[in-house]
Amino acid sequence: MPAAGAAPAIEQFGFEHKQEILKVEAIESTIPGRFEGWRANENIRLANGQVWQVVDDSRASLWMENPKVRVRRGALGAFYLEIDGTNRSPRVRRLQ
């Protein structure tokens, strides 16, 4: 017989995936200072302290000061870095 504390877990058995999961869909920040673009495996530090690494083979040469950025969720657990002023969004993963 299960312990008394196990009752809620037993009552929820099978419903785990039906509960709404709250997820942040995107974050916004800036890249402080001069931003000259990226290449594969480049680490990009945001003003909020987060560090993201480019994980695809994309590259870009840009000349921007303090660009606004948005990191958004993609399909299958992917994240993309959107940079104001460009239509390119490298796939990234969070390091810090």
XYZ file of C-alpha atoms in Angstrom:
96
model
C 0.000 0.000 0.000
C 1.429 3.441 -0.942
C 2.375 5.983 1.730
C -0.064 8.805 2.480
C 2.201 11.365 0.765
C 2.071 9.358 -2.440
C -1.688 9.905 -2.890
C -1.358 13.122 -4.951
C 1.261 11.482 -7.173
C -1.004 8.483 -7.716
C -3.960 10.758 -8.485
C -1.882 12.635 -11.090
C -0.463 9.483 -12.707
C -1.010 9.701 -16.467
C -1.879 13.413 -16.405
C 1.702 14.705 -16.252
C 1.774 15.677 -19.916
C -1.658 17.247 -19.829
C -0.668 19.941 -17.368
C 0.157 23.281 -18.901
C 3.873 23.894 -18.906
C 4.766 27.554 -18.555
C 7.643 28.434 -20.855
C 9.238 31.714 -21.702
C 9.117 31.893 -25.496
C 11.795 34.569 -25.891
C 14.078 36.949 -24.010
C 15.261 40.386 -25.077
C 18.547 42.087 -24.302
C 21.405 43.856 -26.071
C 24.958 42.969 -27.011
C 27.006 45.634 -25.214
C 29.536 47.627 -27.213
C 30.672 47.004 -30.762
C 29.314 43.849 -32.397
C 31.162 42.715 -35.513
C 29.170 39.587 -36.288
C 29.662 35.892 -35.610
C 31.023 32.614 -36.905
C 30.559 28.975 -35.865
C 31.248 28.362 -32.147
C 31.370 32.101 -31.376
C 30.363 32.993 -27.805
C 28.090 36.030 -27.565
C 27.649 37.747 -24.196
C 24.418 39.667 -23.654
C 23.936 42.694 -21.410
C 21.821 40.563 -19.054
C 24.872 38.354 -18.339
C 23.813 35.372 -20.425
C 26.349 33.803 -22.787
C 25.136 32.037 -25.926
C 27.230 30.010 -28.373
C 26.555 29.817 -32.116
C 26.041 26.112 -32.882
C 25.360 26.178 -36.612
C 27.768 26.904 -39.463
C 26.418 30.380 -40.172
C 28.572 33.477 -40.181
C 28.027 37.184 -40.655
C 30.123 40.344 -40.692
C 28.262 43.258 -39.146
C 29.205 46.622 -37.717
C 26.789 47.532 -34.945
C 26.885 49.317 -31.600
C 24.822 47.858 -28.743
C 22.386 45.974 -30.999
C 19.091 44.831 -29.541
C 18.678 41.063 -29.644
C 15.998 38.506 -29.007
C 16.653 34.835 -28.242
C 13.594 32.807 -29.188
C 12.614 29.178 -28.948
C 12.452 27.172 -32.142
C 11.282 23.671 -32.939
C 12.717 20.608 -31.215
C 14.391 22.542 -28.414
C 16.384 24.887 -30.651
C 17.092 28.543 -29.820
C 17.748 31.330 -32.333
C 19.437 34.701 -31.833
C 17.586 37.469 -33.681
C 19.600 40.658 -34.063
C 17.883 43.955 -34.885
C 18.994 45.288 -38.244
C 19.688 41.914 -39.843
C 17.471 39.161 -41.199
C 19.864 36.383 -40.123
C 19.343 34.325 -36.969
C 22.062 31.886 -35.950
C 21.086 28.829 -33.943
C 22.522 29.140 -30.429
C 22.763 27.292 -27.123
C 23.123 28.831 -23.711
C 26.459 28.417 -21.953
C 25.899 30.754 -19.005
